[in-house]
Amino acid sequence: PPTLASWAVRREGGNTEAQRLWKGVPIRAATQRGRFVREALRGALVGLEQLHLVGLLHQGLSASAVLLSTEDDRKGEAVRGYLQELGFARDACSLYPAYYMTPAGLGLSTYGEACEAGDLGSDPLDLGLTERAIRRTVRPGDPFMRARYGRADDMREFGMLLLSTMLLPNAPPESTFSLLQLRSLTDGSFAASDADGLKTDGVDVPALRAFLEVDNELRTSGVGGVEMLDAGSVREGGSGWDLLGRLLAAEWEDRPSATEALQHPFWSADMSL
């Protein structure tokens, strides 16, 4: 079945219906692509909302996880997107860092038991961003806070999916800008800092937008994903960028739920350029 990833491959080869229909009219083709991707992602976000409502996390969001009703992108509003690839889905409340569990996964390790008892200084390991964020907020014995963090992490990955699928498919075929380069920017130069000045897994979205705005490698005839995310602006930076700023917030507690994200004006904003 078609996915957003398989559609992107067709787009790179110049073989989508919109590319053939609007050949020579790049702005019209870009607008249709923007609407197509947005509607597909909105459907996937509905699926993520339902997953979270039943207490599960996806933990594997990517373009290949978005199933499409069709790859015909001539009328973007006609596509339906669905969430798939649930192989990494898990119960949100069971989100423990791996080393808090015994190798068999049936109980807490020595470190886990000590931390469960409130001795946060007992852990000699160098924590990664995810574990440091959750440990700074709550000890690992609180299942409800672990669930909240897990859902916020899914929302961050959905934000990265929105950013990449708006930017990369609108780049010209000869562009060398890749998902790896985008990740190096979001995880490196434009990683956001928390109130203590520590780097987090959030993104400084206004600074990233300003950087990408001057990169013509991401545009075809002056139109690209930056403009698609600007379309229908309701605040400074555009409604799409405003939504990204929320999804990729420095503090995970500030990220919206899937239900809240679906209510954002971006999903119904006019994309006409």
Coordinates of C-alpha atoms in Angstrom, one line a residue:
P1 CA 0.0 0.0 0.0
P2 CA 1.2 3.6 -0.7
T3 CA 2.8 5.6 2.1
L4 CA 4.0 9.1 2.4
A5 CA 7.6 7.7 2.0
S6 CA 6.7 5.9 -1.3
W7 CA 5.0 9.1 -2.6
A8 CA 8.1 11.1 -1.8
V9 CA 10.2 8.6 -3.9
R10 CA 7.8 9.1 -6.8
R11 CA 8.1 12.9 -6.3
E12 CA 11.9 12.7 -6.5
G13 CA 11.6 11.0 -9.8
G14 CA 9.1 13.5 -11.2
N15 CA 6.4 10.9 -11.5
T16 CA 3.5 12.2 -9.4
E17 CA 0.2 13.1 -11.0
A18 CA 0.5 16.8 -9.9
Q19 CA 4.0 17.0 -11.4
R20 CA 2.8 15.7 -14.7
L21 CA -0.4 17.9 -14.7
W22 CA 1.2 21.1 -13.5
K23 CA 4.5 20.8 -15.4
G24 CA 5.7 24.3 -16.1
V25 CA 3.5 25.7 -13.3
P26 CA 5.7 25.1 -10.3
I27 CA 3.8 27.3 -7.8
R28 CA 0.6 25.4 -8.5
A29 CA 2.4 22.0 -8.1
A30 CA 4.0 23.2 -4.8
T31 CA 0.6 24.3 -3.5
Q32 CA -0.9 20.9 -4.3
R33 CA 2.0 19.1 -2.7
G34 CA 1.6 21.2 0.5
R35 CA -2.1 20.4 0.7
F36 CA -1.5 16.7 0.0
V37 CA 1.1 16.4 2.7
R38 CA -0.8 18.4 5.2
E39 CA -4.0 16.3 4.8
A40 CA -2.1 13.0 5.0
L41 CA -0.4 14.2 8.2
R42 CA -3.7 15.4 9.7
G43 CA -5.1 11.9 9.3
A44 CA -2.0 10.4 10.9
L45 CA -2.3 12.8 13.8
V46 CA -5.9 11.6 14.3
G47 CA -4.5 8.1 14.5
L48 CA -1.9 9.2 17.0
E49 CA -4.6 10.9 19.1
Q50 CA -6.6 7.6 19.3
L51 CA -3.4 5.7 20.2
H52 CA -2.7 8.1 23.1
L53 CA -6.3 8.0 24.3
V54 CA -6.0 4.2 24.9
G55 CA -2.8 4.6 26.7
L56 CA -0.3 3.6 24.0
L57 CA 2.8 5.3 22.5
H58 CA 3.8 4.9 18.8
Q59 CA 7.6 5.5 19.1
G60 CA 8.2 4.9 15.4
L61 CA 6.9 7.9 13.6
S62 CA 8.3 8.4 10.1
A63 CA 7.0 9.0 6.5
S64 CA 6.7 5.2 6.1
A65 CA 4.3 5.1 9.1
V66 CA 1.8 7.3 7.3
L67 CA -0.4 5.1 5.1
L68 CA -2.1 6.9 2.1
S69 CA -5.5 6.2 0.6
T70 CA -4.0 7.3 -2.8
E71 CA -0.7 8.8 -4.2
D72 CA -2.7 11.0 -6.5
D73 CA -1.6 14.5 -5.3
R74 CA -3.6 16.6 -7.9
K75 CA -6.2 17.3 -5.2
G76 CA -4.5 17.4 -1.9
E77 CA -7.7 17.6 0.2
A78 CA -8.9 14.2 -1.3
V79 CA -6.1 12.1 0.3
R80 CA -6.7 10.3 3.6
G81 CA -3.8 9.5 5.9
Y82 CA -3.7 6.6 8.4
L83 CA -1.1 5.6 11.1
Q84 CA 0.6 2.3 10.7
E85 CA 3.9 0.6 11.8
L86 CA 2.9 -0.1 15.4
G87 CA 5.7 -2.6 16.0
F88 CA 7.4 -0.3 18.6
A89 CA 4.1 0.8 20.3
R90 CA 4.1 0.2 24.0
D91 CA 2.1 1.0 27.1
A92 CA 2.8 4.6 28.0
C93 CA 3.0 4.0 31.7
S94 CA 5.7 1.3 31.3
L95 CA 8.2 3.8 29.9
Y96 CA 11.4 3.0 31.9
P97 CA 14.9 3.7 30.9
A98 CA 16.3 0.3 29.9
Y99 CA 18.9 0.1 32.7
Y100 CA 16.2 0.5 35.4
M101 CA 15.0 -3.0 34.5
T102 CA 16.6 -6.5 34.9
P103 CA 17.9 -8.1 31.7
A104 CA 14.7 -10.3 31.6
G105 CA 12.6 -7.2 32.0
L106 CA 10.6 -8.7 34.9
G107 CA 11.7 -6.4 37.6
L108 CA 13.8 -3.4 38.6
S109 CA 17.5 -3.5 38.5
T110 CA 19.7 -2.4 41.4
Y111 CA 19.8 1.1 39.9
G112 CA 16.0 1.1 39.4
E113 CA 15.3 0.0 43.0
A114 CA 17.6 2.7 44.4
C115 CA 16.0 5.4 42.3
E116 CA 12.5 4.1 43.1
A117 CA 13.4 4.6 46.7
G118 CA 14.3 8.2 46.0
D119 CA 18.1 8.0 45.8
L120 CA 18.7 9.8 42.5
G121 CA 22.4 10.0 43.2
S122 CA 22.8 6.3 43.0
D123 CA 22.9 6.2 39.2
P124 CA 26.5 6.3 37.9
L125 CA 25.5 6.4 34.2
D126 CA 25.7 9.4 31.9
L127 CA 22.1 10.1 31.1
G128 CA 20.9 10.9 27.6
L129 CA 18.6 13.8 26.8
T130 CA 15.4 11.7 27.1
E131 CA 16.3 10.2 30.5
R132 CA 17.8 13.4 31.8
A133 CA 14.5 15.2 30.9
I134 CA 12.4 12.7 32.7
R135 CA 14.7 12.4 35.7
R136 CA 14.8 16.2 36.1
T137 CA 11.0 16.2 36.4
V138 CA 10.1 13.0 38.4
R139 CA 11.5 9.8 39.7
P140 CA 10.9 6.9 37.5
G141 CA 8.4 5.4 39.8
D142 CA 5.6 7.8 38.7
P143 CA 3.8 6.0 35.9
F144 CA 1.5 8.9 35.0
M145 CA 4.4 11.3 34.5
R146 CA 6.2 8.7 32.4
A147 CA 3.1 8.4 30.3
R148 CA 3.0 12.2 29.9
Y149 CA 6.6 12.3 28.8
G150 CA 6.1 9.5 26.4
R151 CA 3.2 11.2 24.7
A152 CA 5.2 14.5 24.5
D153 CA 8.1 12.6 22.9
D154 CA 5.7 11.2 20.2
M155 CA 4.5 14.8 19.6
R156 CA 8.1 15.9 19.1
E157 CA 8.7 13.2 16.5
F158 CA 5.4 14.2 14.8
G159 CA 6.8 17.8 14.7
M160 CA 9.9 16.5 13.0
L161 CA 7.8 14.5 10.5
L162 CA 5.8 17.6 9.7
L163 CA 9.0 19.7 9.2
S164 CA 10.8 17.2 7.0
T165 CA 7.8 16.3 4.8
M166 CA 7.0 19.9 4.2
L167 CA 10.6 20.9 3.4
L168 CA 12.2 18.0 1.5
P169 CA 9.4 17.2 -1.1
N170 CA 9.4 20.8 -2.2
A171 CA 13.1 21.0 -2.9
P172 CA 14.2 20.8 -6.5
P173 CA 15.3 17.3 -7.7
E174 CA 18.9 18.4 -8.0
S175 CA 19.0 19.5 -4.3
T176 CA 21.4 17.7 -2.0
F177 CA 19.7 18.7 1.2
S178 CA 18.7 15.5 3.0
L179 CA 16.8 14.4 6.1
L180 CA 20.2 13.7 7.7
Q181 CA 21.3 17.3 7.2
L182 CA 18.0 18.5 8.6
R183 CA 18.4 16.4 11.7
S184 CA 22.0 17.7 12.1
L185 CA 20.5 21.2 12.3
T186 CA 17.6 20.4 14.6
D187 CA 19.7 18.3 16.9
G188 CA 22.8 20.5 16.7
S189 CA 23.0 24.2 15.8
F190 CA 19.3 24.8 16.4
A191 CA 18.7 22.6 19.5
A192 CA 16.8 24.6 22.1
S193 CA 17.9 25.2 25.6
D194 CA 15.9 25.0 28.8
A195 CA 15.7 27.7 31.6
D196 CA 19.0 26.4 33.0
G197 CA 20.8 26.8 29.7
L198 CA 21.0 23.0 29.1
K199 CA 20.4 21.7 25.6
T200 CA 17.2 19.7 25.2
D201 CA 15.6 17.7 22.4
G202 CA 13.5 20.7 21.5
V203 CA 14.3 23.0 18.5
D204 CA 14.7 26.8 18.3
V205 CA 12.1 27.0 15.5
P206 CA 12.3 30.8 14.8
A207 CA 16.1 30.6 14.4
L208 CA 15.8 27.5 12.2
R209 CA 13.2 29.2 10.0
A210 CA 15.4 32.3 9.5
F211 CA 18.2 30.0 8.5
L212 CA 16.2 28.0 6.0
E213 CA 14.5 31.1 4.5
V214 CA 17.8 32.1 2.8
D215 CA 18.5 28.6 1.5
N216 CA 17.3 28.5 -2.2
E217 CA 18.3 24.8 -2.4
L218 CA 14.9 24.1 -0.7
R219 CA 12.8 25.9 -3.3
T220 CA 11.6 25.3 -6.8
S221 CA 11.0 28.7 -8.6
G222 CA 11.1 30.5 -5.4
V223 CA 8.5 28.4 -3.6
G224 CA 9.2 25.7 -1.0
G225 CA 8.3 24.2 2.3
V226 CA 9.2 27.4 4.2
E227 CA 6.4 29.2 2.3
M228 CA 4.0 26.3 2.7
L229 CA 4.4 26.5 6.5
D230 CA 4.0 30.3 6.3
A231 CA 0.7 30.0 4.4
G232 CA -2.4 31.1 6.2
S233 CA -0.4 33.0 8.8
V234 CA -2.2 33.6 12.1
R235 CA 0.8 34.8 14.0
E236 CA 4.3 36.0 13.4
G237 CA 6.2 33.2 11.6
G238 CA 3.1 31.6 10.0
S239 CA 0.6 29.1 11.4
G240 CA 2.7 26.1 10.4
W241 CA 5.7 27.5 12.1
D242 CA 3.7 28.3 15.1
L243 CA 2.5 24.7 15.4
L244 CA 6.1 23.5 15.0
G245 CA 7.2 25.8 17.7
R246 CA 4.7 24.1 20.1
L247 CA 5.5 20.6 19.0
L248 CA 9.3 21.1 19.3
A249 CA 9.2 23.2 22.5
A250 CA 12.4 23.1 24.6
E251 CA 10.4 21.9 27.7
W252 CA 8.5 18.7 27.0
E253 CA 5.8 19.8 29.4
D254 CA 4.9 22.6 27.0
R255 CA 4.2 20.4 24.0
P256 CA 0.6 20.0 23.0
S257 CA -1.3 16.8 23.1
A258 CA -2.5 15.3 19.8
T259 CA -6.0 16.5 20.6
E260 CA -4.7 20.1 21.1
A261 CA -2.5 19.9 18.0
L262 CA -5.5 18.9 15.8
Q263 CA -7.3 22.1 16.9
H264 CA -4.5 24.3 15.5
P265 CA -5.4 26.7 12.6
F266 CA -2.7 25.3 10.4
W267 CA -4.8 22.3 9.4
S268 CA -7.5 24.6 7.8
A269 CA -5.3 27.5 6.7
D270 CA -5.4 28.7 3.1
M271 CA -2.3 27.5 1.2
S272 CA -2.8 29.6 -1.9
L273 CA 0.3 31.6 -2.8

